[in-house]
Coordinates of N, CA and C in Angstrom, one line a residue:
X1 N -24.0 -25.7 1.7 CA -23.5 -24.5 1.0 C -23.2 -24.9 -0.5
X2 N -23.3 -24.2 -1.1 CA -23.2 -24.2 -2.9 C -22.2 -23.3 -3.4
X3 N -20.9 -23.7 -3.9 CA -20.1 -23.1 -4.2 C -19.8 -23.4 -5.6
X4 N -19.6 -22.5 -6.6 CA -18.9 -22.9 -7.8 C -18.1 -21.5 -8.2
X5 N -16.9 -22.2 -9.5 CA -16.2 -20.9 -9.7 C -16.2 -21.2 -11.4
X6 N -15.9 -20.6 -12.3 CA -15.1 -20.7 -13.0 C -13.9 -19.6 -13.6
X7 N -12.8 -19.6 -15.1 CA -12.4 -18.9 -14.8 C -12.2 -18.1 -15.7
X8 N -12.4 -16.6 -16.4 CA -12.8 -15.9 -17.5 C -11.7 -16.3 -18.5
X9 N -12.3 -16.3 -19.9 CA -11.6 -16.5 -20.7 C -9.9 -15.5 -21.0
X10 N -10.0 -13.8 -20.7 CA -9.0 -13.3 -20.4 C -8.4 -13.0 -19.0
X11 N -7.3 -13.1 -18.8 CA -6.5 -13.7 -17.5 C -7.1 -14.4 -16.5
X12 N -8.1 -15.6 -17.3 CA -7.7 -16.4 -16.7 C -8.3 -16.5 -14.9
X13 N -9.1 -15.3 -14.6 CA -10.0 -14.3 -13.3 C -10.7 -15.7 -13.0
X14 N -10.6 -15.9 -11.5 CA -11.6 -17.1 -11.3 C -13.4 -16.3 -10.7
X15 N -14.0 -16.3 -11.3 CA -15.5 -15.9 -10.9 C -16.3 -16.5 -10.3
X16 N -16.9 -16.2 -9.1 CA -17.2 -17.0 -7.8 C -18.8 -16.9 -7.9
X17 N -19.7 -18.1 -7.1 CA -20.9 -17.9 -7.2 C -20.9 -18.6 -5.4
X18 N -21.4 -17.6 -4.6 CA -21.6 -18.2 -3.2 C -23.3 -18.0 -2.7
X19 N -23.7 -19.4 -2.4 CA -25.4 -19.6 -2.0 C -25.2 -20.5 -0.7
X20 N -25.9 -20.4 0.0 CA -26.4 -21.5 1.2 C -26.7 -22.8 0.0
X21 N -27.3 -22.7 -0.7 CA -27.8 -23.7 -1.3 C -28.5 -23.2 -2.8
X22 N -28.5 -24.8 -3.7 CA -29.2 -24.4 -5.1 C -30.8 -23.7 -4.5
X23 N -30.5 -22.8 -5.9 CA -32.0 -22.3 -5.6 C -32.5 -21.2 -4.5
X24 N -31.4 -21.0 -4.2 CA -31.6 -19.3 -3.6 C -30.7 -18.5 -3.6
X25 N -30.9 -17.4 -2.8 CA -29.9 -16.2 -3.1 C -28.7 -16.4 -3.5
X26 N -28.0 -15.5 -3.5 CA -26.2 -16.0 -3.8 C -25.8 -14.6 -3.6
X27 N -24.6 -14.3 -3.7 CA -23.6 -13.2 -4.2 C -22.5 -13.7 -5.1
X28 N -22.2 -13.0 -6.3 CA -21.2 -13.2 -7.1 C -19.7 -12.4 -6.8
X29 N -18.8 -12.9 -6.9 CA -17.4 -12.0 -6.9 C -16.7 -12.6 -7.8
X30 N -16.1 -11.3 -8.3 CA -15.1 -11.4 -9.1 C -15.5 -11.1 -10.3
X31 N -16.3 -10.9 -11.2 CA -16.8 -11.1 -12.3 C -16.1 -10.5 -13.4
X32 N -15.1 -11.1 -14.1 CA -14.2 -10.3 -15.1 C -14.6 -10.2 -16.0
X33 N -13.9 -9.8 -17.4 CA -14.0 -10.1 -18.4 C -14.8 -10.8 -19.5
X34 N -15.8 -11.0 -20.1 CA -16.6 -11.6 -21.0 C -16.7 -12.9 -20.0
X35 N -17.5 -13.1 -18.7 CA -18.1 -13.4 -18.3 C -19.5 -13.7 -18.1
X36 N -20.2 -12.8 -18.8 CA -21.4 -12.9 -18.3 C -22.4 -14.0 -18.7
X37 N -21.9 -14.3 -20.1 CA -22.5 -15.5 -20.5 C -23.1 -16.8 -19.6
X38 N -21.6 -17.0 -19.3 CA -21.1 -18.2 -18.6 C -21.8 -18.1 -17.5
X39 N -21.2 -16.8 -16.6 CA -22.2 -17.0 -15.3 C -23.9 -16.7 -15.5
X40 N -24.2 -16.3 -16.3 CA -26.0 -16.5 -16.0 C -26.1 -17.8 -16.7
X41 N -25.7 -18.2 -17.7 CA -26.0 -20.1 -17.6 C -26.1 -21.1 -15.8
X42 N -24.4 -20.5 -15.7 CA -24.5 -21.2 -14.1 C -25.4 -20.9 -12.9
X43 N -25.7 -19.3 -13.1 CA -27.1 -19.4 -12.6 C -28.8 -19.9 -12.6
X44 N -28.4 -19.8 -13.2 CA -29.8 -20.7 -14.4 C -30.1 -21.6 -14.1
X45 N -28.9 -22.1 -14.1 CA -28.5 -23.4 -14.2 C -29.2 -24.2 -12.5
X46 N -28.7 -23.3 -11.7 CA -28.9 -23.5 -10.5 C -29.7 -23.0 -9.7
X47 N -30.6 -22.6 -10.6 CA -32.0 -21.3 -10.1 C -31.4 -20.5 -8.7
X48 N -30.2 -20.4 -8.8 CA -29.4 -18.7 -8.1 C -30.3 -17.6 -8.6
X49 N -30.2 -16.3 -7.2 CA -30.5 -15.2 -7.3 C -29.5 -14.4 -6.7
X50 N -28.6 -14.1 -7.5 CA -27.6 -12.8 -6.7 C -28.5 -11.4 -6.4
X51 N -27.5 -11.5 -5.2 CA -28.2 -10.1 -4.2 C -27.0 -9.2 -4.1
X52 N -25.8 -9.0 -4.8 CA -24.9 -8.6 -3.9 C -23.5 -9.2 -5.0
X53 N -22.5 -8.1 -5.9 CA -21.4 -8.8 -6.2 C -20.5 -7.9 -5.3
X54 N -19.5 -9.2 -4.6 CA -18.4 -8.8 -4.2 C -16.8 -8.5 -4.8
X55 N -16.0 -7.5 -4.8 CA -14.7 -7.4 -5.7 C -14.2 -7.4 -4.5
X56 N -13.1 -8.6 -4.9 CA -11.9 -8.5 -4.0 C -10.7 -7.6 -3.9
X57 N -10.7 -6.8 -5.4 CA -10.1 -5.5 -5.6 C -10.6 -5.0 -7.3
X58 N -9.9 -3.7 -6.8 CA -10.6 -3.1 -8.0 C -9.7 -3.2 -9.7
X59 N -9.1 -4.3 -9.6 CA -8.1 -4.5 -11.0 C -9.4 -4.7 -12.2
X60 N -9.7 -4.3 -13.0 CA -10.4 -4.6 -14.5 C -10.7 -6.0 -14.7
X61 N -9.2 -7.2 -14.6 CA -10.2 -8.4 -14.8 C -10.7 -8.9 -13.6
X62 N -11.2 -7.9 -12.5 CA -11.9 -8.9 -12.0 C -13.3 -7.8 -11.4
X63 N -13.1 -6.3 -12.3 CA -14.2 -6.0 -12.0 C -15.1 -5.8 -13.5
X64 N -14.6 -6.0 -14.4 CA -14.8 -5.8 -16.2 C -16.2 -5.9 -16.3
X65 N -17.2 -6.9 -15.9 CA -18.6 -7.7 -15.6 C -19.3 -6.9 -14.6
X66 N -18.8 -6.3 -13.9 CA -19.8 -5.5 -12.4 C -21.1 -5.0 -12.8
X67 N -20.7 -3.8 -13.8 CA -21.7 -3.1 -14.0 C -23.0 -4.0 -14.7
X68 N -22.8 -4.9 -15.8 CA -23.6 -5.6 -16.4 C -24.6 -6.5 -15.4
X69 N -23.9 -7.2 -14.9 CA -24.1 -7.9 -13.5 C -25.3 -7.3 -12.6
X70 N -25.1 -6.0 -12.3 CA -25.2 -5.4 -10.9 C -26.5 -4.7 -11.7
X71 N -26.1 -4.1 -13.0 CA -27.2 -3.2 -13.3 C -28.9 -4.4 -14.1
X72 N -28.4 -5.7 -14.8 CA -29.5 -6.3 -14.9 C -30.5 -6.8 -13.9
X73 N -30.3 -6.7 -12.9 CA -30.8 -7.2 -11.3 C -31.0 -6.2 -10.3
X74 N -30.1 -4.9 -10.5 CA -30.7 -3.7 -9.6 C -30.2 -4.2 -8.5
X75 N -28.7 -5.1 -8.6 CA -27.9 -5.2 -6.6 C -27.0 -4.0 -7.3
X76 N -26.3 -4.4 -5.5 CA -25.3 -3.8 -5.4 C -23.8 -4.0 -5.4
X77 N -22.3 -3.1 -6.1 CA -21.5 -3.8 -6.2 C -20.8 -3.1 -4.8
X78 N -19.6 -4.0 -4.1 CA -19.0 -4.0 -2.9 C -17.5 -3.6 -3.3
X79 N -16.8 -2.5 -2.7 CA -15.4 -3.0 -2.7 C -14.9 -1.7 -2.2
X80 N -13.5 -2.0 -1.4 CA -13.0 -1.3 -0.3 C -12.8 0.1 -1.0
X81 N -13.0 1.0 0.2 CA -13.0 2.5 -0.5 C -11.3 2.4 -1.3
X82 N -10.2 2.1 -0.3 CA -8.6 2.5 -1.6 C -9.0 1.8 -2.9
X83 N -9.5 0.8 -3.2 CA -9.4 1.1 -4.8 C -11.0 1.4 -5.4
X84 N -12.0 2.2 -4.5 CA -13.0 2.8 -5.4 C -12.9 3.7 -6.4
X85 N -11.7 4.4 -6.7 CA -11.8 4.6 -7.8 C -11.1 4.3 -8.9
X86 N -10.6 2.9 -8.9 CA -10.4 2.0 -10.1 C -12.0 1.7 -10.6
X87 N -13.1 1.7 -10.2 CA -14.4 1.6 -10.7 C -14.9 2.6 -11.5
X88 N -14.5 4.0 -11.2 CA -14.4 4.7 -12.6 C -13.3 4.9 -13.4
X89 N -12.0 4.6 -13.0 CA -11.5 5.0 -14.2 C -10.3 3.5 -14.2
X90 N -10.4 2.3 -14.4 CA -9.8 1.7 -14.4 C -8.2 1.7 -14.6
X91 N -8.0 2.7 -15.4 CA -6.6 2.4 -15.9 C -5.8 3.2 -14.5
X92 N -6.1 3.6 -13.7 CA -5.1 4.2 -12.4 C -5.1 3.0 -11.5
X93 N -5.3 1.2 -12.2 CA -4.8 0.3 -11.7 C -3.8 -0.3 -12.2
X94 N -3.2 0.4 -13.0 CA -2.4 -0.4 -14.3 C -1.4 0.3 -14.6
X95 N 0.0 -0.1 -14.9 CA 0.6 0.2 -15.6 C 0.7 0.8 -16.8
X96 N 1.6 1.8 -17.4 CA 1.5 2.2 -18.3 C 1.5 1.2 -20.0
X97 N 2.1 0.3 -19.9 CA 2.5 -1.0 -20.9 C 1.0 -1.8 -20.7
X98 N 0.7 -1.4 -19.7 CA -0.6 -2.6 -19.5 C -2.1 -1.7 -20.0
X99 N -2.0 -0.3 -19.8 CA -2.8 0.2 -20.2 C -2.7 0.3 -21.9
X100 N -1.4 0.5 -22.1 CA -1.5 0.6 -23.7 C -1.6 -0.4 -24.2
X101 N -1.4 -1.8 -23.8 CA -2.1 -2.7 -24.6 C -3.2 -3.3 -25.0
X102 N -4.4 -3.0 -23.4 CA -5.6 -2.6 -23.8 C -6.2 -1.8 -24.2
X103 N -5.4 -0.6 -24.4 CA -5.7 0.5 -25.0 C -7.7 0.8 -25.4
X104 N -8.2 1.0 -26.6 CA -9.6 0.8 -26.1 C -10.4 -0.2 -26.6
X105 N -9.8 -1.5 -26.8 CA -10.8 -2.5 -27.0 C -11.5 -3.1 -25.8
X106 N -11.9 -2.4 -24.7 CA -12.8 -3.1 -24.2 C -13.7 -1.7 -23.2
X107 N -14.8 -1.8 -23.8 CA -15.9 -0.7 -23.3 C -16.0 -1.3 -22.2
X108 N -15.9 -0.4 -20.8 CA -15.8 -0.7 -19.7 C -17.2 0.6 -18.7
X109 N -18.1 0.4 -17.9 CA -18.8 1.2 -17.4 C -18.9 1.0 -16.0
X110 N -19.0 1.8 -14.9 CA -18.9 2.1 -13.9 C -20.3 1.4 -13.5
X111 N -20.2 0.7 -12.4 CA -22.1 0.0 -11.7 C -22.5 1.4 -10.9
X112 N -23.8 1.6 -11.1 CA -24.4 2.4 -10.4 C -24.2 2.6 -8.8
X113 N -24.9 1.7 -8.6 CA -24.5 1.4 -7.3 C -23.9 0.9 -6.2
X114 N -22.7 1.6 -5.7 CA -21.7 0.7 -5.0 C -21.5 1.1 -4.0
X115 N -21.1 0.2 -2.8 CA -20.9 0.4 -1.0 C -19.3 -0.2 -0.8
X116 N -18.7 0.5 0.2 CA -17.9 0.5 0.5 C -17.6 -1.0 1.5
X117 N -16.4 -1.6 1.7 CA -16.4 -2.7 2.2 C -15.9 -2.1 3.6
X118 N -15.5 -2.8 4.9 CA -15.2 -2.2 6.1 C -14.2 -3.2 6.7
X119 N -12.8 -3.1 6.9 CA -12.3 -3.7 7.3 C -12.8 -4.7 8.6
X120 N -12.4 -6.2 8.9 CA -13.3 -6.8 10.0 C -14.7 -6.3 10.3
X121 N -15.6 -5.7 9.3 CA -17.1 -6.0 9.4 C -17.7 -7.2 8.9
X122 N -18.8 -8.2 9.1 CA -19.2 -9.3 8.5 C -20.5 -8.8 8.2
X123 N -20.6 -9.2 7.0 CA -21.6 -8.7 6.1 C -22.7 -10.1 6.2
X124 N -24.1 -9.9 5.9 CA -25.6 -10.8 6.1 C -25.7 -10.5 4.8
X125 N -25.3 -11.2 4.0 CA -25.9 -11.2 2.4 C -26.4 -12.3 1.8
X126 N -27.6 -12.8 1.4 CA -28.1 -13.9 1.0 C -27.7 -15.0 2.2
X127 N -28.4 -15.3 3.0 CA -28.2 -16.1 3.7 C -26.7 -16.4 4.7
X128 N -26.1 -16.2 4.1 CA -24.4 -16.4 4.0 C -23.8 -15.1 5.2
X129 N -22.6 -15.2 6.1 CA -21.9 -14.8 6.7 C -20.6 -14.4 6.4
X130 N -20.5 -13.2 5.9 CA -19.1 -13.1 5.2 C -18.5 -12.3 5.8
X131 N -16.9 -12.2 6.4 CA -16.1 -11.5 6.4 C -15.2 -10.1 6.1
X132 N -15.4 -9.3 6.3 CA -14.0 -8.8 5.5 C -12.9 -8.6 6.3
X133 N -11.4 -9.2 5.4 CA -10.0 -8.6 6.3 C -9.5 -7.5 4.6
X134 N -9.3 -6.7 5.5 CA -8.3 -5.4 4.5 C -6.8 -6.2 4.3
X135 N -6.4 -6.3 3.0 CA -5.0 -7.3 3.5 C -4.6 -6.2 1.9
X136 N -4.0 -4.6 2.0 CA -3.4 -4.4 0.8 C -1.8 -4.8 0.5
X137 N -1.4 -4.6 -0.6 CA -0.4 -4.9 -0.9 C -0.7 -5.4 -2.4
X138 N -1.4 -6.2 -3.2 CA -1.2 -6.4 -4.7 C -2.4 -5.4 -5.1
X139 N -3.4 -4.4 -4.6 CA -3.7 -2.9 -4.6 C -4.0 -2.7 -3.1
X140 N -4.3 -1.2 -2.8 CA -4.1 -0.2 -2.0 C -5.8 -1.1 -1.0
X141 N -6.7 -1.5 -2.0 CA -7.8 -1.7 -1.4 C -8.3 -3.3 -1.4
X142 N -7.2 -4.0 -1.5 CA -7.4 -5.6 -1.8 C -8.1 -6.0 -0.6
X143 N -8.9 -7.0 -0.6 CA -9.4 -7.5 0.6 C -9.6 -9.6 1.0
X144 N -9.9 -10.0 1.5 CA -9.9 -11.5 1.5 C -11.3 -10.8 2.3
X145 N -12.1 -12.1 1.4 CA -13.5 -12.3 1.9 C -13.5 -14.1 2.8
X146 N -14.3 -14.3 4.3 CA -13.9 -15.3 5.0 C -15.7 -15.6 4.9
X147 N -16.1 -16.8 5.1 CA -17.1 -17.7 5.9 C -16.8 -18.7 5.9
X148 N -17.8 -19.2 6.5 CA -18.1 -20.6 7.1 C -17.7 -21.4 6.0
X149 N -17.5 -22.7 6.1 CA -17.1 -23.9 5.0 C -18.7 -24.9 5.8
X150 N -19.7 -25.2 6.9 CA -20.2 -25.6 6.8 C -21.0 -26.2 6.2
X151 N -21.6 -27.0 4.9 CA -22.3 -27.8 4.0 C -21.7 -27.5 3.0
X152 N -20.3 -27.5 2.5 CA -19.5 -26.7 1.4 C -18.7 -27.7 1.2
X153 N -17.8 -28.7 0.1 CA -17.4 -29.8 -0.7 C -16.3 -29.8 0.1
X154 N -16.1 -29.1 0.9 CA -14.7 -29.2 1.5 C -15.2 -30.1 3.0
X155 N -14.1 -30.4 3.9 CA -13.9 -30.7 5.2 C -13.3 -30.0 5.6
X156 N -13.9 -28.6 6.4 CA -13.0 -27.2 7.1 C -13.9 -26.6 7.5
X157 N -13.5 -25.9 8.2 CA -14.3 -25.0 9.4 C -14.5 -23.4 7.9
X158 N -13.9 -23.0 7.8 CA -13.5 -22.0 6.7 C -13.2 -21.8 5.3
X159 N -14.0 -21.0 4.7 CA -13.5 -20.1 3.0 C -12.6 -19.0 3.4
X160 N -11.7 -19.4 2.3 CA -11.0 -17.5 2.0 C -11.3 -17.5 0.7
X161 N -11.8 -16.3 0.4 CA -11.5 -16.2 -1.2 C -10.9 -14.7 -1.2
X162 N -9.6 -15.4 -1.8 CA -8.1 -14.2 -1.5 C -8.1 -13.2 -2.6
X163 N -8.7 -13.2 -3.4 CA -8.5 -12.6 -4.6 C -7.1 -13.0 -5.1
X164 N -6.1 -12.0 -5.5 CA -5.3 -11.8 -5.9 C -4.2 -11.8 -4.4
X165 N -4.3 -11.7 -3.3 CA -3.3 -11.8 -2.2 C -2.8 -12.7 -2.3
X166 N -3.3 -14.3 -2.6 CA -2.3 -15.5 -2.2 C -3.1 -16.3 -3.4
X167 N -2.2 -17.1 -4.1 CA -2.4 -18.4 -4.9 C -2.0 -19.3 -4.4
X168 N -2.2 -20.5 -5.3 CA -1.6 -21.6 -5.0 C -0.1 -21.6 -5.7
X169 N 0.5 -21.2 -4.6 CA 2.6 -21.0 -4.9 C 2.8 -20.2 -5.2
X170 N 2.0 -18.9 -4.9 CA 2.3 -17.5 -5.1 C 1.8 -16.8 -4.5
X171 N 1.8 -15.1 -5.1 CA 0.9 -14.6 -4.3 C 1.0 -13.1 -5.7
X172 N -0.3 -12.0 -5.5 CA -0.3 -11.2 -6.5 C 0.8 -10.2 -6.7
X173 N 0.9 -9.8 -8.1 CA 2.5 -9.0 -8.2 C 1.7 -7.4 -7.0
X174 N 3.2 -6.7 -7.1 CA 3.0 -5.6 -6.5 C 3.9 -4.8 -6.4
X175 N 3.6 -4.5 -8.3 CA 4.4 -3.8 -8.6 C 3.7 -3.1 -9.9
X176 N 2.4 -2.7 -9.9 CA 1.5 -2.0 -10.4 C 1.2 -0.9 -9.1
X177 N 0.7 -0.4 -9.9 CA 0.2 1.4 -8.9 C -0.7 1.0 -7.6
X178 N 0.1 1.1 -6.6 CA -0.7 0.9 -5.2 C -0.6 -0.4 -4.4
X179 N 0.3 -0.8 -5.2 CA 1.0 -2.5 -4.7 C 2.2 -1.7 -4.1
X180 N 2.8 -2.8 -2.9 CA 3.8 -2.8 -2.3 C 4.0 -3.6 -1.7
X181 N 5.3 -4.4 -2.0 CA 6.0 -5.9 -1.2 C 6.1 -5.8 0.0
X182 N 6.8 -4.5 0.8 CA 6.6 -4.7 2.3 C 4.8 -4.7 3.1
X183 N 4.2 -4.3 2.2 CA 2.9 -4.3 2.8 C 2.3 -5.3 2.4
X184 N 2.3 -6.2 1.4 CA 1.6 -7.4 1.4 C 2.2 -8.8 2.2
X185 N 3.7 -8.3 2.1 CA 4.5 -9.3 3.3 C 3.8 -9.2 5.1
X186 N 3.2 -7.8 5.2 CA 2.5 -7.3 6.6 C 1.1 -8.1 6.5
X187 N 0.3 -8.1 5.2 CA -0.8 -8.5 5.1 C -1.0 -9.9 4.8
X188 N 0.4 -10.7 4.4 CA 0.1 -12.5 4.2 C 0.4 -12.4 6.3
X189 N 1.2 -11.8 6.5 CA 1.8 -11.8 8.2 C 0.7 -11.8 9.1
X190 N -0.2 -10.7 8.7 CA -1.3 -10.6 9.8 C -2.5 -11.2 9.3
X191 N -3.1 -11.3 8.5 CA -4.5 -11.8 7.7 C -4.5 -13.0 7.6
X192 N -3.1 -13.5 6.3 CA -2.9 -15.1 6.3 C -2.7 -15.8 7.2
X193 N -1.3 -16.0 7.6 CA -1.0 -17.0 8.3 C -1.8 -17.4 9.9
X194 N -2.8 -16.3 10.4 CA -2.9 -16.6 11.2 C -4.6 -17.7 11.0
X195 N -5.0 -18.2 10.2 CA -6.1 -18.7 9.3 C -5.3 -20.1 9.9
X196 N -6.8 -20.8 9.8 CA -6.3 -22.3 10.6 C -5.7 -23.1 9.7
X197 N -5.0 -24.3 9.6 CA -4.4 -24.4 7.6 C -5.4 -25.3 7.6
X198 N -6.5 -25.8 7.6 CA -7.5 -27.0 6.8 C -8.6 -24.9 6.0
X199 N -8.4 -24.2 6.3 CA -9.0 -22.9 5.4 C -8.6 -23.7 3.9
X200 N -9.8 -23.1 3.3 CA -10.1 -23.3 2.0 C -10.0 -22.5 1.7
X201 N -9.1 -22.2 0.2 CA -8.3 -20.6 -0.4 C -8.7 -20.7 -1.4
X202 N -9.8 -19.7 -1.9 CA -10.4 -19.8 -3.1 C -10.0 -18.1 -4.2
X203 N -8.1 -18.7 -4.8 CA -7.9 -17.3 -4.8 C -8.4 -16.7 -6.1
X204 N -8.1 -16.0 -6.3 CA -8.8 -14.8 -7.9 C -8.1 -15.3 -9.2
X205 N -6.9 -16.3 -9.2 CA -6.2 -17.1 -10.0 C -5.4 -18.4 -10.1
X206 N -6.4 -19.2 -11.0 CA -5.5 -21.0 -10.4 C -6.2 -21.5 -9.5
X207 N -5.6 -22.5 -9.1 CA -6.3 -23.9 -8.3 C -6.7 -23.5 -7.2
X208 N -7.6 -24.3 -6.5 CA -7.6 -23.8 -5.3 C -6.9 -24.7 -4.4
X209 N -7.2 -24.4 -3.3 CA -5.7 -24.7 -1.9 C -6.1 -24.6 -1.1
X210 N -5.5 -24.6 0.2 CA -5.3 -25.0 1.4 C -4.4 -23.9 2.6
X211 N -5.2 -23.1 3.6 CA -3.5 -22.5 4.1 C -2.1 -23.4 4.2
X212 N -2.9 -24.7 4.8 CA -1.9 -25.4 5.3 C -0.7 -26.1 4.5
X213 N -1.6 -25.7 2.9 CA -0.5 -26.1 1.9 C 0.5 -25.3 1.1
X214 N -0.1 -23.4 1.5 CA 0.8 -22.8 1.8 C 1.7 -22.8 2.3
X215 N 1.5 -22.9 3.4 CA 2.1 -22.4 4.8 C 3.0 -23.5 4.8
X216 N 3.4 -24.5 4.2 CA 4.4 -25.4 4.1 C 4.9 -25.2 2.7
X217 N 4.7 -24.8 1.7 CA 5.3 -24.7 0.3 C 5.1 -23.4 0.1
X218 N 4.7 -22.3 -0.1 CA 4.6 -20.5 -0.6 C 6.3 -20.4 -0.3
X219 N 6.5 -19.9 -0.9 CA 8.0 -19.0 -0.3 C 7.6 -17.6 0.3
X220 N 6.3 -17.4 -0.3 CA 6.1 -16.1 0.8 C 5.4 -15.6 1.3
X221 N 5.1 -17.1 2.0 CA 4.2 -17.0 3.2 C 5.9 -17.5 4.1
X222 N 6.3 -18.2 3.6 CA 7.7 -18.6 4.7 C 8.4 -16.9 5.1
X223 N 8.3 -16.3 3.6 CA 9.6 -15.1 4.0 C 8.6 -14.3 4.9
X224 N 7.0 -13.8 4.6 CA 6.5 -13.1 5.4 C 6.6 -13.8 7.0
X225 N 6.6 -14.8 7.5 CA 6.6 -15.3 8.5 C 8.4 -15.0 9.4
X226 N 9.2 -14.4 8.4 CA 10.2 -14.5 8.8 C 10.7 -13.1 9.7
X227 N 11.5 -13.0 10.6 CA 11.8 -11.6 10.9 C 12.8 -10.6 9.7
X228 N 12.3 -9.2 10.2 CA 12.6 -8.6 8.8 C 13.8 -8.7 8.7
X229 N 15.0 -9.2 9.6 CA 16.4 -8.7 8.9 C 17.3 -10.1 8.5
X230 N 16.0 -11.2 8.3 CA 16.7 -12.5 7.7 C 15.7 -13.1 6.8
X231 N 15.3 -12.3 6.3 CA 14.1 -12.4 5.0 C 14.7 -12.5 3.4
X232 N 15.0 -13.6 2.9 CA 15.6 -13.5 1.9 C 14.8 -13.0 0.6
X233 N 15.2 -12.8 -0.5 CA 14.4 -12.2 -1.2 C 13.5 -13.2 -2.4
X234 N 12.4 -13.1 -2.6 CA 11.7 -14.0 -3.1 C 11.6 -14.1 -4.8
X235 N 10.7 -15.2 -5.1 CA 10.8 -14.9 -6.5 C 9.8 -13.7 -6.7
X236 N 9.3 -13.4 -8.1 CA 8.6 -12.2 -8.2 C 7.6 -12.9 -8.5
X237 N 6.2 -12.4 -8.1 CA 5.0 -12.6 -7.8 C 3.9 -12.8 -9.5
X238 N 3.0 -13.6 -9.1 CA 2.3 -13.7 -10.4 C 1.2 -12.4 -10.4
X239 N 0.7 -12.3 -11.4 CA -0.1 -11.3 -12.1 C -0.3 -10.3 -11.3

């Protein structure tokens, strides 16, 4: 398996490139922000053919790239119907402070063609076996994408690539439009922690990780794990 990420110059969005191997198909996720450069070098680079970009939600830096992506190749973009319509109109993902600071420096266009993601369906895309679990809570339509870790730099049975649900010592804020702390505490409860801990966490921000290295340092994967009426309250969540 062939995995590489890097991560856009604005926040920092890690951009995923998933193949069985150099030199064939792939799917991209994540593609943010003045990305595109970078990832068609890395394609190139690796005589990759995406068939398919996946969004782990519909926030701007990590769908900013879709249409460009999706429309020079004629695929298709993926992402759960609750946040399909952050793909037309981005800013009903955002705060009002956050909208006005991007205010209109960045031309943004909707991809032609998009399909809806299906909670627990496994998708046949480029060779590759992929997952979906619905895990909202940092938006309404956030998802973790799962496969196999077979021929992949790791030693694990499994990938997550969390998007924004879990970092390494965090997890996404949820406290933009369609985020909610008791429901991402339900979704690290039911989606995460039950992942074997040698899983490989390949989230939408920062280093990558380990469940198992959550699941012994996050504070909230500990508080999600806890019963609700001795759950202390946590720090407040990154991006």
């Amino acid at each position: 398996m062939f995995v590489a990420g890097f991560p856009a110059d604005t926040f920092g969005t890690n951009c995923y490139v998933v193949a069985p191997a150099p030199g064939e198909q792939c799917v991209v996720v994540d593609p943010g922000i003045g990305v595109v450069d970078q990832l068609d070098d890395l394609l190139a680079e690796h005589r990759l053919q995406p068939v398919a970009v996946l969004l782990t939600h519909g926030h701007l830096d990590h769908t900013f790239s879709v249409a460009p992506v999706c429309g020079a190749r004629g695929i298709t973009a993926y992402v759960h119907p609750g946040d399909r319509e952050m793909l037309a109109n981005p800013s009903k993902g955002f705060s009002v402070d956050i909208t006005q600071m991007l205010g209109g420096r960045l031309e943004y266009s909707e991809p032609e063609d998009v399909a809806e993601l299906t909670d627990g369906a496994t998708m046949s895309l480029a060779g590759l076996e992929i997952t979906v679990d619905h895990a909202p809570g940092h938006t309404g339509g956030s998802v973790l994408f799962r496969l196999p870790a077979a021929g992949s730099p790791w030693d694990a049975d499994q990938i997550c690539l969390t998007g924004d649900v879990l970092f390494a010592g965090s997890i996404g804020r949820t406290d933009l439009p369609g985020g909610s702390m008791p429901t991402m505490l339900s979704s690290l409860r039911e989606k995460i922690l039950p992942l074997a801990d040698d899983t490989v966490v390949l989230p939408g921000h920062g280093p990558d990780t380990t469940i198992g290295r959550e699941r012994a340092s996050n504070p909230y994967l500990r508080q999600a794990g806890m019963p609700d009426d001795v759950r202390p309250a946590a720090a407040r969540p990154n991006w």
